[in-house]
Every structure is written in C-alpha cells, then in structure tokens.
Amino acid sequence: MRKTILWMFFTLISLNLSAQSQRLEEIHGKTILLFTPHPDDDVFGAGGTIALLNRNHNKVYIVVYTNDNKGSYDPDMSSERLARIRRAEQEASEGLLGTPKENILWMGYDDGMLEYAPQPKLTEEATAIIRRIRPDVLLSVDPGEWYERWHKTDHRMAAFNTIDAVRAAEFWLYFPNQKLQQGLEPYRVPEMYFFYPAPQEANYWVNIESVADLKLEAAAKQVSQFEPSVTKYRPDWDAKDLEKAKAEMRKEQPRKDGHCVEAFRYATGFIQY
Amino acid sequence: MRKTILWMFFTLISLNLSAQSQRLEEIHGKTILLFTPHPDDDVFGAGGTIALLNRNHNKVYIVVYTNDNKGSYDPDMSSERLARIRRAEQEASEGLLGTPKENILWMGYDDGMLEYAPQPKLTEEATAIIRRIRPDVLLSVDPGEWYERWHKTDHRMAAFNTIDAVRAAEFWLYFPNQKLQQGLEPYRVPEMYFFYPAPQEANYWVNIESVADLKLEAAAKQVSQFEPSVTKYRPDWDAKDLEKAKAEMRKEQPRKDGHCVEAFRYATGFIQY
Amino acid sequence: MRKTILWMFFTLISLNLSAQSQRLEEIHGKTILLFTPHPDDDVFGAGGTIALLNRNHNKVYIVVYTNDNKGSYDPDMSSERLARIRRAEQEASEGLLGTPKENILWMGYDDGMLEYAPQPKLTEEATAIIRRIRPDVLLSVDPGEWYERWHKTDHRMAAFNTIDAVRAAEFWLYFPNQKLQQGLEPYRVPEMYFFYPAPQEANYWVNIESVADLKLEAAAKQVSQFEPSVTKYRPDWDAKDLEKAKAEMRKEQPRKDGHCVEAFRYATGFIQY
Amino acid sequence: MRKTILWMFFTLISLNLSAQSQRLEEIHGKTILLFTPHPDDDVFGAGGTIALLNRNHNKVYIVVYTNDNKGSYDPDMSSERLARIRRAEQEASEGLLGTPKENILWMGYDDGMLEYAPQPKLTEEATAIIRRIRPDVLLSVDPGEWYERWHKTDHRMAAFNTIDAVRAAEFWLYFPNQKLQQGLEPYRVPEMYFFYPAPQEANYWVNIESVADLKLEAAAKQVSQFEPSVTKYRPDWDAKDLEKAKAEMRKEQPRKDGHCVEAFRYATGFIQY
Amino acid sequence: MRKTILWMFFTLISLNLSAQSQRLEEIHGKTILLFTPHPDDDVFGAGGTIALLNRNHNKVYIVVYTNDNKGSYDPDMSSERLARIRRAEQEASEGLLGTPKENILWMGYDDGMLEYAPQPKLTEEATAIIRRIRPDVLLSVDPGEWYERWHKTDHRMAAFNTIDAVRAAEFWLYFPNQKLQQGLEPYRVPEMYFFYPAPQEANYWVNIESVADLKLEAAAKQVSQFEPSVTKYRPDWDAKDLEKAKAEMRKEQPRKDGHCVEAFRYATGFIQY
Amino acid sequence: MRKTILWMFFTLISLNLSAQSQRLEEIHGKTILLFTPHPDDDVFGAGGTIALLNRNHNKVYIVVYTNDNKGSYDPDMSSERLARIRRAEQEASEGLLGTPKENILWMGYDDGMLEYAPQPKLTEEATAIIRRIRPDVLLSVDPGEWYERWHKTDHRMAAFNTIDAVRAAEFWLYFPNQKLQQGLEPYRVPEMYFFYPAPQEANYWVNIESVADLKLEAAAKQVSQFEPSVTKYRPDWDAKDLEKAKAEMRKEQPRKDGHCVEAFRYATGFIQY
C-alpha cells in the first residue's frame, strides 16, 4: 500500500498532537470503544479515564478478549468458576465507573491462550465489532516496544490484533462478507489512545485526580486478583487487606505535575510509527 | 462417553421411527433450524418441506455456511459481486417459500473453503446458533456414507460440523463461555432430518405434491446457478431457458408412490449410526 | 510404498485368519497395549477380554486419549472436577479387570477435541508409546466404515491416529529423533484387534461368559456416565439405579452362539482393507 | 452450487459410460496427467495403461505428491538418501514405460506427511498444475470408499486433493491469482480414471496383455521397495530375488475375461457419486 | 548452530562496512533480487536504486509477496479487479525503472494476509526463489526494530520471511527436496540491503539524484494508491492531482548532504545484529 | 491478570537485584534447569557457569529444544546423521562441564523449525518439564529486544516459549491434566538468568576465569559446528585447526574488569520488563 511511503520519514516526535481537536477528558456524547486483554486491564490501565468519559455522557463499550479463567493459585478453583467470578467482578468494577453491564462485550477466549486463537478469525471478529460500534475514539492496550519481552501472551496479541482490526475495518475488501451479508460498512477509526505505554513512548496524560478514589474502589472489585483471594479464593475483603491493597495501588498510581494521571500513547492512524 | 455402548448393537434398521411423535409436514408453531452449505442446497434439497413448514406457521431459520462466491464460469464475475448476487437470489428464493429475509443467517465463509475454516471455531459458532435458536427440529445436509467421495468440500464439512455442534450444544462444558459470558444455556436437539441422503439410507419422505410448483419457482430464483447465467451472468431468465430448466428439475424430482417427495434420513441423536 | 500393490487384490474375506498363531483369550505372558478414546470405551468395548488377558498374566497397558471432561449434564460440574472423577472411575473400573493403575497412560487431551489436536504431533506421541511398550498385541477402537458418520469426534480420531502410529512405529525414519535422541527403536506390531467394529466387519469374537458379571461390575464403576449421575452428579449408586443400569447393559451385551461375546475386527497389518 | 441437485438422483450404476467417446487405450496424441501419491503407485496401479498411452504418442505427465523418503527398514538409510534413490528408481521405471524424465513433476512432500501439508495450499498447487498442463484425460488414485480405512495417509490425501483441484481448476475465482498474476486460465477436465478402485466400484478395465511383461520390468526398477532391499538396501537385484518378486506380482496381477487388466473407476465430473 | 557465538560480542556499530567490495550504485552485470511486500514498496523504498542498477546492466528481479488486492476505499472495487489493476501499475512502474515485466515474480498472496500464509511453506517458496536466481545482491524490506509496531502485517512477514529464506537457502538440508527432486543447489547470499530501515539503523545511502525524477514518474504509475483514485478508482491522473502528488513525494524524499538519497541497512549475514 | 498493574510503573533500572539471596556461582546442592535452543548454545552462552554449578554439587539439567540437524554445508551429510553427531558432541561437551548424559533432555524438534512447532503444545511440554524438575534456578536464552531481528528462528521461539512455560507452570489451571492425570503440581520458578542478553540489558556477570579453559575444551567438542568440519564433516580436529578455533573463541570471550565473564539478564518473575 502506498501509505507506507510515509513510513520512512516520520518519527515519533513528529506526531502532530495539535491536530487533535479535543482533549479526551472533555469530549461529550461520543462513542468510545475500549479493547482489553483481560477483565481488569481496562480498569487498572484506564479506569479513571473511563469514569470521566462516562461522566461526560459518552457511550462507553468495553470489549474483553479473554475470560481470565486461569490466574488463580487456589487448588480448589475450577476454570468455569473462575470465569464466572471474573465476569461478576468485571461488571461490578465497570459498573462503579459508570459503564452498564450490557456494554461489556465478551469475546470469550481462554486466559493465556489468545496467542493461539485462530488467525485471522480473531482479527475478523474484532473488525466486525469496530464496524458495528463505529467508535469516535478507540482505546486499546499498547502494542509498544516492550511487549516483545512480555511476549506471547494475551497482552501482546490483544494489542496487535486490535490495530490489525483497525486497519482492516477501514477497507471493505477485508472480510467483505461483513458488508455483503451482514450489512456492516467499512469504518475509519479517527483517534486512538493506547494504555500501558512504554514510559518513554507515553505522549498523553489524562488527569484523573477527581476520580482517583473511585478508580481504587473499582479496581478493588476485582477481589480474586488480589491477595489473599488469589491464593485461596474468598469473595469479599477483610477490611485490613482492602486497606493494604488500596494503599499499594495508591502508591503505584503514576503522577505527573503533582496530579494522578493515566498515561497513553496517542495515535491517529494504524501505522504506529 | 458412555453413550457409545449403544454403538455396538444398533443397526440402521433398528432405528425406531415409531418413536416419532408427529409427521414433519404436520407440525405447527414450532421452531425449525436448517443448516445449508450454500445458498440453494436448502431449496434444492428441502424446498418443498420448507414451504410446508412455513405454511404451517412454524418459525423457520436458515443458516447458510458459505457465501457461494466462486461457482461461476463468467470471466468477468468477481467474488464480491457473486456474493452479492447469491445473497439476493437466496432471499428471493426463500422468500417464495415463506421464510422472511431476517431469518436467513449467513455464517459468511468463502465458497469451497469451509473445509479450511478454523476448527473448532466453526463448531463453536454453529453451537452458539443452536443454543440461541433452540430448535424443535433441525434439518441439515446428510453426513452420509457417500460424502467421503463428494469429499473435502463444503458439503461434507457442513454436514459433519452441524452434528458436531448438535453434540456440543447438549453439554454446557463444551464452549462454556457461551453460558458464562453470553448467557447461552445448553440445548438438546430432539429431532433431526438430513436432506441429500444416500438413497439406501433415506428413511423418511415428505410428500411435497402441493408445493411442487412453488419449489420450482423458488429454485429458479437462483438464476446465476443455471445455464446460461452460470457461464455469462445475466440477472433474469429468457422464457425458453426458464422452461427448459424447470422441465429438467421436474424430471429430476424424486417420486415415491406416485408423489413428488423429498427424501430425508431421520435421526434423534448425534450418534448417527 | 510398494506395499500398496497388495491393495488392489485383497478383499476383506481373504484375510487369512488361520495365520493367527493363538486365540487372543489364550495368550499368556505377553504385552498388550490398548488405545481408547475415552476412559470407559476400553471397558464397554473390550472389558471382558481385558479381564481374561489380565487373568492370563499378560501385561496390559491402557492408553487413554482424552480426559473425558465434558460429558455431563450437571450445571454445577466443572471440567477439572469431571476429569478428576473420570480418572478415579477409570482406575476403579480397570482395577476390577485386573489392570494396575500405573499401567493406565493418560495422553491428556480434552474431551471432544481430539480431532483438533495438533497433527502430526498426536501421531508422534502414540508412535513413541508403541515403540516403548512394544506390544505383542494391540487393541484399538475400530476405524471402520461407520466412523465417518460418527464423525469428527474423538472416536474417529483415536481410531485413525492409532493405526497411523502403528505404521509410523515400523519405520525408523518416521520421527527419527525418537531413536536418535531418545533411544526408541522402530517396532512392528504383529497383531491387532479393533473393538466397536461395524457388525458386518467383525471377524473375531471372544467368549467372555466367565467374566461377564465382572465386566458389568467394572462398567458400573463409571458412575458419572450413567443416569442419574450424568444429569446431577453423585459419586455412588442407589441400589435400584444400579440394578437397572446393569440390566440394561446385560440386555445390550452381544451374544453369539448362546455366549456373551465381545466382537473385534482382527488384522495383522496397517493396511486395513 | 446448483450442480448438487443432481446428487440426489444418480447412482453409481447410472453413470453413462456410453457417453465416452473413445477407449482409453485407443486415444492418440492427447495430453494425459496422472497424479500419484508415491513414486511407484503410478506403476503398480496403472503402469500398463501408461505404457499403452505412451506407445500411442500421447504426452504423459506424472505428478508425484511425495518423495517416499521413509519406507525403509534399513537402519542405515537416511531420508535424503532414500529420496535420491526413489527418484532414480522412478525415472528408470517410468522411462521403461515411455515417459521421459522431464515429464515427471515432483511436488516434494515428505512421505507419510501429505495429510499434514498446509491446506488449501496443497490444492492450490495441484490446481495450478492442472491449469498449466490442461489434460485431455486425468488419472488419479481413487478416493473410494475403502480409503477411509486406509485412512490418514498420503493415498487418501492425494486422492481427495486431486479431485478438489479438478473442481477448483474449473472456476477461475478459485485461486484467482493464478489467472491474474500468472496467466493461468481455468480448465475443465473432461475425463477421469481412478486407479486402485474398490473392487465393487471398478467400472472400467484396460487390457494390458501386450505390455504386461514391460510393466513387471518397470515395477522391478523400484528395487528399494522390495525384499531384500527394503530391509537392507542394495541397488540391484539378485537374479533369484527378482524372479521371485516378478512371480509374485504376476500372481497378483488382476485378470478379467482371461486377460491381464488394470481396473479403474471412470468419471466425468468432480462430483464423484 | 555455532554461528551464534558471534552474537554475544558484536554490536551494530561494529559492522564492518569496509569489507564491502563495491558501492551498490556502481556494480555492473550482476544479478539482483529484491523482495517487496506489495507492488509499490519496491518503488517507494528503492526505486532510484533499481533504476541505477538497471542502467548499469544488472539483471534485476522483483519478487512481490502479495497482490495488493484490498487497499481501496472504492465501494465498487472488487478484489479481482484491484489485483489486475495493481499488476498493470506495477509493470508500468518497474518498466520505467528498466525492469522487464518477465522479471517480476508474483508470489500471489492476498493483501494483508501474508501473516496467515502457511508456515514454513512461505519460507520454502522464498528459499526456492533464492536458490534459483542465486543473486549477487539481495534487497528486501527491513525487519527492523519498529516493525513490531507496524506489526502483524505483510511488511513484517515479508521482512522476516525473506531473511529466514536467506538462512535456509544456505544449507541444503533445509527443504532438501529442492535439491533432490528439483535440482536446486544451496546458495549463500553475499550481500543484503534492507530498505525502509529505522532511521537510527540506516547505515548506507544511495545517491539517487540522477534518477530522482524518473523515480517520481515511476511512483506515479501506481495511480490506484493515490488520491483521488484510492477513494474512487480512475485509471489516469488529472494533471493537477498528479502535480500535487509528485510535489508531496518530492517533499518527503529523504536527503543527505544535499542529495536525494535512498536509505538502507546493509548486512552480510542472516544474523542481523 | 492483576499482576499487570505493576507493569506501568517499573522500569528496567528498578529491578531490585539486592533481593537476590545468593550469587549464582556460589549456590550449592540446588536444582538447575537450563533451556537451550540448540545443542551448543548452552555451552557457548553459559558453559563456564554450568561448570561452576556442577562443581558446586548442584544438579544441572539441560533441555535441548532442537536436534540441530541442518546446519552443515557438507553435501554428503544427512539430517539423521547430523542429529546423531550433534547428540554425541553435546554429550561430550556437557560431560566435560560435569553434566551427566542422562540429565540432558531432548525435546526433539527439527533444527530451524521450532517456530512452526504446534502451539501451545510446545509450551505445554516445557511446562511439564518445569513442573517435574522444579528448579531452584532456571537459565534460558534471552527473549530480549534484538531477538526480533534474529527473528523467526529457534532462538526466539525457545526464548519466548520458555518464559511462557514459566508463567504457565505457576498456575495449575494451565494444562490442568498435568496435575489431574499425571500428578504434576504447579511450580513457581524463583530465579531466572538469561544468557545471550543484549549488551545494554545484561545486569549480571559470572566470573568464569577458573573454568575458562575447560569451557574452551567443551566448546571444541562441538566439532561439526566449526571449520573445516562444518563444510566437509570430519569427526576430529587437526591440531592446527583446533588451536585456531580456540584462539578465536578466546578472543571473542567477553571480559569485564579484567576477568572472563558470562553475561546474563537476571529476573525473578515472568513479567520481563
């Protein structure tokens, strides 16, 4: 494709942020689509931003690639039970941030196995979602440089698959049956924000000061992912454990210019240079 | 699975047809689900029966595995255009038989390539359809003995994949996310009729005398599949060609005891012995 | 391969049974290797024969392809729990027939998913087992004619994969690393008996009269595969249910010349014509 | 595809052999394309016919799917050496039958691994060969009923893949780049003869009396496939061994009405019913 | 492989450019092989260099991985038509640069789907091309650091697959049938230049001043990849649009020391450190 | 998984090396598990460290992913013979370093084809090894940044697959049959050292001064990987060639603070940031 000619000349620095019409935290009444590898990365990576977007009357959709049904040390846990737990926790967590349960779309892949999902079927499915939701803004996990080290896991696959789908969604001849048989028209995603960026590549920060506590509350709904529940499942918090978990998350929360922030890499095209 | 113990003892002949509560052509107000490899096999193989079922106020759904986008000799045809043509023809054809357009579900696979679709993803998709529609009666193409010769094509794959899905649909631990995340409950298909059976295996005949002409009309809507349109596409019939095509189909139409019939293999379980 | 020249001329009937040195039920002190798709097909299909073989001081190994972790209607069942149950039932069942627990080899594939296991890896694994155990007699599920109808399931895959492995085991250039790195020498399986044959293809019957009750006992250890446990799991039998199940199995037990028998298709080469 | 309507009505018997313009053994100056799984099945299955076709000044091409590099019991054999041996033997063998070495096309797949070759890439390659050679007559191994038993090997894959390619070759929208980029036009194969048919399905016999000895000579060139060379490789025959091998082959040679014949299943379309 | 010992000690900087016998732009009478993901990346990335190489009477071959049949926004475009258009544009474009049409080799993969092509079949095909052409110099798209971001597309796959093939081509035991059956000998590529390098990794610049206008002319032949043709196809340029496109390309053309240049990463071995 | 929250905040620098209880070269009586792509990378990359570990009475296991059966320029070499040679060389080489032959575990994949091994089967196999050996320390090839350039080879696959297995080994719900059927309990690897690190990422150096000569001796046992044996195989060294090879290796041996060292990247968790 001809677009590649640009590839040679642009650098990261040259990305024209001024082209951006509006701050993410200020948009109203738009459609937002977020792709997350597991039910919780959305909250940990962009929970404050999600809360702000919901508060501003945007329509937020969360697509969850996997069912997160393996990450427990509890020998009595089963994969079906963990999937059930994770779904309820995610609905509670996103619910606190203002996202209604029916806006959470589960792609239903097994935890830790996204890399082995049939390709390009996976891309086709994500493409159909984009063409149906037609988001004004897309959020996704960053397919950044370090992903190669955190390699071969759901994170990397979710990251790359989502931008593959962004590219495919744009040209109707990719997966043409989506138009011919299901009536889905091609769609060009105008703006993208990637959470979990490599520090040196983050180029956009959302001030989440006003919703920082809410984010902690929401994150804490993912009980099964914290000690002691991750080792021996219990559905609720002991007050002391909860306090400790929140304190730790508070400490880990990135700050910039004295404010709690969430970091993103902002981009406007599928060629992520 | 224990069910296999039965396998050893039963023979084709022993299939107890008397267990069948009601003749297919007489059921009313039920949900019918038909799987077809291409948009036309449903009409050629069971068009009369579909017409009778619709006339009897059943709710008929047609699942089409492929988009049939390759079977043309026209050098100016493109696959996207052929898919578009085939969809319209199928809607017209099924429309004549009484099936509304919105009840036709397109799985969207490429013609002649179903065998190469990612497994078990394909089974998972058909399973979800069965669990959602929850049919009282399922019709499908026969995965019979001769399929091995008519091998490696969409027919065989559609046949086997559908009964795989019938089996999977029954046990919730197959594709458990369909229940855990999408709320789809397991479902046991009570009755199955397979069209295009091997002659010596057909065990059920529907008298379609009353809708025989309608079936011919419906079949003739699939213009692009007949000469001369299959060689050089034209969207309509020349009167003479139409007459010839109908005459040929009329001649080929199987008869039993002096009546036009459609032949099926009837079964009640996924173990098809 | 040249062996194929034979293919043209032989027929089923010409299989020279007289070449067989000894009746299966009379061999002593030999090594027997049985491949079964699920933990129970060995018992249902050849349980009496296994008991006789053990009684005659043969060394019997049972290779189980899948863990049978999906065939339950119990909504509270999980796949991990079912696998655990099925393993215990199989050990109890085979234990009654005289096979020690350590002779049961679990290949560990998911129930209903054997068809999707990576090929030819699956063949390579079965080949290594044959080359290591070096059986005098191999039993396996029949890859017979009707398998095409009971298609796309573990049964067919287990059947075909086992004879594929029989062929591969014979020539060291198949999977040569098994010899070069693991020291496994090629091995030619001299005799094979296939259980679950198509009725018209059975050519060998073992009289299991003397162990018929034991076989029923053993089969009944697979509690979770019978009603009511298959619908709502309970680990034990209600006396009445047990009696009913046994009665049903007794009725289904094939008989020949007035004796309880188990039917097989006997063969001496991997070309199964 | 509409062609399937025919499927229901025709039977094996109804195949109209009288439609055939000319006996296979009498055609002159035509292009013949034969697909064989291994380098020797062509000779064993149709060697006499090949000799007659060459004698009649037809242009015969032999496509060999695999390199036959595993079927030796010799512990000192390597796969590369066996492939080299098999190629030379095949060239000598076909050379005797009149086929020049440059008309032997090697697809280059590993012995016993054709089933695992990437699909539909394999079909695409065979399709390109058909579209390039444009044969008046195609010979191939029979994808017949018994193949399911001799399953999962190169024979079955070669059989099914070849008729898949016959179908695909006919419609340009299958593998359209073969036309768009390589200039290969679609092609309809008019006549097909399948060797190694199931006895009850053979419907065509070629009298090879006049070349029966030549066929034996040619078959004997495949030294490495016979005892003692298959067990401990030697490139030549001991006179006694050769005589024994020929005698055995002579005995196995099918006869009909007192003549040496080669049996085929004749067909004119890719729908092999 | 032992070669890896080097891996630990060398750094990018240590690459000994002085080892290079001759400037790329000065070689004469050699064989050049260029791999490009799409029909146009060769022109955009190395068009000036290709023109110089042709002018110097080298034999230039262009291998095009994909048919580029999806990158159009035109709703009336079909994939077959776009492939036809792209082929003609590429022939016109390379023709201007001096490469004859018959030196353009089309691998024929679908646009955007190279990542899903069967592996290692794809490597095998590229290996055969290298072993047949036996280039003195190989040019390819850079499998550089940033490719991970421009991930999962034809660019990355083409880049990695080409150097995989360079490695495989060197040792005859990779794809040995290429030697044993097709007579292709192993070949060691002595020099490689990668176009589209990451800026900080470029280590070689070709001065294309003398052919800069010709390159623009050639690039402009790829009409369908520029506005307005990419949105609504038209086969020719409106003079104003052409001028604008050229101006834009001229502006984007990289310069070094005041000259138009094309940047490369130069390497001499398949271990690209 | 919740662990990912950490991802955002940590940097390479922050890796707390002081947490490390003991220097690698000083541990005694522990279990060490090393994964190597080929039989020699262990010696070249960590041979001195292996010698020290063996000297300190640790139990060292070497897992070799591939059989290294292709990397020879000798036209008379076969893949089976090379595999046999490589195994013997590796046993001699590791023997000198103190590792007994029975502690070398061969996974048996073909050289250069690890990338195409069935996934996630490959991960499952490595996971089983970790769960069985239960190492106190794991060594593996580095899945570092530059691997993307040295891409698509066994090195990268071995690197990523090993850390995938480290992650999977920790949670029993990954490959649960390893526990349910084979009795393998989950296991958390406490410490990891990656050899062949990118220079700027090495964070740990083992002083191998005292075993430097031994390492050279051991490396020299891999005769077939050095000139002249790599070009024309001979099983032994000419004295002059050996001296030259050792001199070259001595020169290449990294040094730090005046000592011979082996460089590693040290890590304690599978999230390799």
XYZ file of N, CA and C in Angstrom, chain F residues 5-110:
318
model
N -0.770 -4.635 36.712
C -0.766 -3.259 37.192
C 0.665 -2.792 37.433
N 1.491 -3.687 37.854
C 2.878 -3.330 38.110
C 3.559 -2.855 36.850
N 3.101 -3.381 35.783
C 3.743 -3.160 34.507
C 3.994 -1.686 34.218
N 3.065 -0.900 34.606
C 3.108 0.510 34.229
C 4.203 1.307 34.896
N 4.654 0.834 36.033
C 5.441 1.733 36.869
C 6.903 1.364 36.954
N 7.170 0.094 36.749
C 8.528 -0.357 36.929
C 9.354 -0.081 35.677
N 10.606 0.073 35.871
C 11.491 0.221 34.724
C 12.608 -0.781 34.902
N 13.365 -0.938 33.874
C 14.480 -1.882 33.913
C 15.378 -1.624 35.112
N 15.670 -0.369 35.315
C 16.603 0.032 36.358
C 16.111 -0.379 37.742
N 14.819 -0.342 37.892
C 14.287 -0.542 39.234
C 14.338 -2.003 39.682
N 14.768 -2.882 38.796
C 14.802 -4.283 39.192
C 15.731 -4.442 40.379
N 15.182 -4.937 41.432
C 15.917 -4.939 42.689
C 16.846 -6.146 42.795
N 18.061 -5.948 42.387
C 18.997 -7.059 42.404
C 19.392 -7.452 43.819
N 19.284 -6.520 44.740
C 19.693 -6.830 46.105
C 18.786 -7.888 46.730
N 17.610 -8.049 46.117
C 16.682 -9.053 46.640
C 17.273 -10.465 46.505
N 18.219 -10.556 45.621
C 18.818 -11.846 45.321
C 19.566 -12.398 46.531
N 19.198 -13.600 46.910
C 19.774 -14.126 48.156
C 21.227 -14.520 48.023
N 21.610 -15.015 46.861
C 22.928 -15.603 46.754
C 23.469 -15.504 45.341
N 24.754 -15.309 45.196
C 25.380 -15.273 43.877
C 25.195 -16.629 43.189
N 24.928 -16.589 41.911
C 24.715 -17.809 41.141
C 25.907 -18.756 41.255
N 27.108 -18.213 41.212
C 28.301 -19.064 41.219
C 28.583 -19.658 42.585
N 27.773 -19.279 43.588
C 28.047 -19.785 44.932
C 26.996 -20.752 45.460
N 25.923 -20.922 44.726
C 24.890 -21.800 45.269
C 25.349 -23.260 45.225
N 24.877 -24.044 46.188
C 25.253 -25.451 46.319
C 24.001 -26.311 46.446
N 24.107 -27.506 45.965
C 23.066 -28.502 46.242
C 21.681 -28.133 45.755
N 21.618 -27.290 44.759
C 20.319 -26.912 44.238
C 20.035 -27.604 42.885
N 18.809 -27.424 42.438
C 18.425 -27.965 41.137
C 18.408 -26.838 40.113
N 19.126 -27.056 39.026
C 19.257 -26.036 37.989
C 18.666 -26.590 36.703
N 17.880 -25.773 36.021
C 17.284 -26.211 34.748
C 17.620 -25.192 33.676
N 18.286 -25.652 32.629
C 18.674 -24.748 31.535
C 17.985 -25.180 30.242
N 17.360 -24.213 29.568
C 16.750 -24.466 28.255
C 17.647 -23.865 27.171
N 17.965 -24.653 26.175
C 18.807 -24.151 25.086
C 18.156 -24.479 23.751
N 18.215 -23.533 22.795
C 17.591 -23.804 21.500
C 18.263 -24.956 20.763
N 19.607 -24.945 20.746
C 20.358 -25.986 20.053
C 21.357 -26.600 21.018
N 21.856 -27.774 20.676
C 22.907 -28.366 21.491
C 24.234 -27.658 21.209
N 24.510 -26.621 21.885
C 25.763 -25.854 21.883
C 25.557 -24.452 22.429
N 24.337 -23.922 22.287
C 24.099 -22.590 22.819
C 24.282 -22.566 24.333
N 23.960 -23.673 24.982
C 24.201 -23.775 26.421
C 25.690 -23.613 26.728
N 26.526 -24.264 25.912
C 27.965 -24.223 26.162
C 28.543 -22.855 25.810
N 28.199 -22.354 24.627
C 28.727 -21.059 24.223
C 28.239 -19.946 25.149
N 26.977 -20.014 25.531
C 26.402 -18.905 26.296
C 26.615 -19.004 27.797
N 26.708 -20.213 28.322
C 26.767 -20.348 29.776
C 27.632 -21.518 30.225
N 28.551 -21.942 29.368
C 29.356 -23.124 29.670
C 30.187 -22.988 30.941
N 30.777 -21.819 31.129
C 31.574 -21.623 32.339
C 30.700 -21.702 33.573
N 29.558 -21.080 33.499
C 28.636 -21.086 34.635
C 28.143 -22.509 34.917
N 27.866 -23.254 33.884
C 27.452 -24.647 34.074
C 28.548 -25.431 34.796
N 29.805 -25.230 34.367
C 30.913 -25.923 35.010
C 30.979 -25.576 36.500
N 30.813 -24.298 36.819
C 30.846 -23.877 38.226
C 29.689 -24.494 39.002
N 28.534 -24.521 38.391
C 27.358 -25.069 39.079
C 27.541 -26.565 39.349
N 28.065 -27.266 38.383
C 28.319 -28.698 38.586
C 29.388 -28.910 39.664
N 30.415 -28.095 39.611
C 31.491 -28.194 40.612
C 30.930 -27.987 42.026
N 29.919 -27.149 42.118
C 29.323 -26.859 43.427
C 28.218 -27.851 43.801
N 28.243 -28.997 43.154
C 27.320 -30.078 43.514
C 25.851 -29.702 43.362
N 25.581 -28.877 42.378
C 24.184 -28.675 42.017
C 23.791 -29.766 41.015
N 22.493 -29.984 40.914
C 22.002 -30.953 39.936
C 21.574 -30.164 38.698
N 22.340 -30.294 37.639
C 22.085 -29.482 36.444
C 21.384 -30.309 35.366
N 20.260 -29.787 34.879
C 19.548 -30.410 33.751
C 19.599 -29.481 32.542
N 19.842 -30.081 31.392
C 19.896 -29.295 30.150
C 18.762 -29.769 29.243
N 17.846 -28.866 28.916
C 16.782 -29.192 27.968
C 17.155 -28.623 26.601
N 17.215 -29.471 25.598
C 17.607 -29.030 24.258
C 16.377 -29.053 23.360
N 15.978 -27.889 22.867
C 14.760 -27.822 22.061
C 14.880 -28.587 20.739
N 15.977 -28.360 20.034
C 16.064 -28.935 18.673
C 17.216 -29.926 18.567
N 17.204 -30.664 17.480
C 18.271 -31.654 17.278
C 19.399 -31.134 16.402
N 19.277 -29.893 15.952
C 20.375 -29.230 15.232
C 20.789 -30.008 13.985
N 19.823 -30.529 13.272
C 20.149 -31.470 12.194
C 20.228 -30.864 10.798
N 20.478 -29.550 10.703
C 20.510 -28.964 9.362
C 21.711 -28.076 9.080
N 22.405 -27.627 10.094
C 23.426 -26.601 9.894
C 24.773 -27.105 9.410
N 24.784 -27.783 8.295
C 26.046 -28.258 7.723
C 26.098 -27.897 6.246
N 27.312 -27.538 5.788
C 27.467 -27.260 4.350
C 27.896 -28.510 3.580
N 28.041 -29.590 4.285
C 28.523 -30.812 3.658
C 27.426 -31.439 2.798
N 27.663 -31.548 1.490
C 26.606 -32.087 0.620
C 26.335 -33.573 0.862
N 27.243 -34.243 1.544
C 27.024 -35.670 1.805
C 26.400 -35.922 3.174
N 26.179 -34.868 3.900
C 25.584 -35.037 5.231
C 24.094 -35.337 5.083
N 23.559 -36.174 5.966
C 22.104 -36.346 6.011
C 21.611 -35.820 7.348
N 20.332 -35.525 7.400
C 19.797 -34.940 8.628
C 19.842 -35.937 9.783
N 19.614 -37.220 9.505
C 19.654 -38.206 10.585
C 21.083 -38.360 11.116
N 22.042 -38.346 10.201
C 23.431 -38.500 10.638
C 23.866 -37.279 11.442
N 23.495 -36.115 10.993
C 23.893 -34.904 11.705
C 23.277 -34.886 13.109
N 22.039 -35.321 13.213
C 21.406 -35.383 14.541
C 22.190 -36.323 15.461
N 22.628 -37.434 14.910
C 23.387 -38.407 15.696
C 24.732 -37.798 16.149
N 25.378 -37.115 15.212
C 26.657 -36.449 15.520
C 26.465 -35.387 16.596
N 25.460 -34.572 16.404
C 25.221 -33.464 17.328
C 24.923 -33.966 18.736
N 24.211 -35.066 18.819
C 23.908 -35.605 20.148
C 25.196 -36.051 20.845
N 26.024 -36.757 20.112
C 27.262 -37.238 20.721
C 28.167 -36.069 21.117
N 28.236 -35.075 20.252
C 29.072 -33.912 20.572
C 28.566 -33.190 21.819
N 27.247 -33.076 21.889
C 26.666 -32.388 23.040
C 26.927 -33.166 24.331
N 26.822 -34.465 24.274
C 27.084 -35.261 25.475
C 28.545 -35.153 25.893
N 29.440 -35.135 24.895
C 30.859 -34.974 25.218
C 31.114 -33.595 25.814
N 30.505 -32.611 25.195
C 30.720 -31.224 25.596
C 30.194 -30.965 27.011
N 28.959 -31.343 27.257
C 28.370 -31.165 28.590
C 29.055 -32.087 29.596
N 29.518 -33.239 29.132
C 30.241 -34.151 30.019
C 31.472 -33.477 30.612
N 32.197 -32.785 29.768
C 33.379 -32.065 30.261
C 33.007 -31.035 31.326
N 31.844 -30.450 31.164
C 31.390 -29.436 32.126
C 30.791 -30.066 33.374
N 30.703 -31.396 33.370
C 30.243 -32.074 34.575
C 28.792 -32.510 34.571
N 28.092 -32.281 33.456
C 26.680 -32.680 33.403
C 26.572 -34.110 32.879
N 25.957 -35.010 33.635
C 25.848 -36.378 33.154
C 24.865 -36.459 31.980
N 25.166 -37.386 31.106
C 24.395 -37.599 29.889
C 22.892 -37.750 30.138
N 22.544 -38.419 31.246
C 21.118 -38.672 31.496
C 20.378 -37.410 31.955
N 21.139 -36.356 32.255
C 20.476 -35.098 32.608
C 20.225 -34.201 31.405
N 20.590 -34.671 30.233
C 20.301 -33.909 29.018
C 18.971 -34.397 28.453
N 18.001 -33.495 28.396
C 16.665 -33.854 27.928
C 16.465 -33.280 26.529
N 16.151 -34.148 25.594
C 15.993 -33.712 24.195
C 14.516 -33.585 23.868
N 14.091 -32.371 23.484
C 12.696 -32.209 23.094
C 12.467 -32.703 21.669
N 13.502 -32.748 20.875
C 13.439 -33.453 19.602
C 12.822 -32.712 18.428
N 12.827 -31.397 18.445
C 12.302 -30.655 17.290
C 13.380 -30.491 16.226
N 12.947 -30.332 15.000
C 13.887 -30.142 13.888
C 14.557 -28.774 13.968
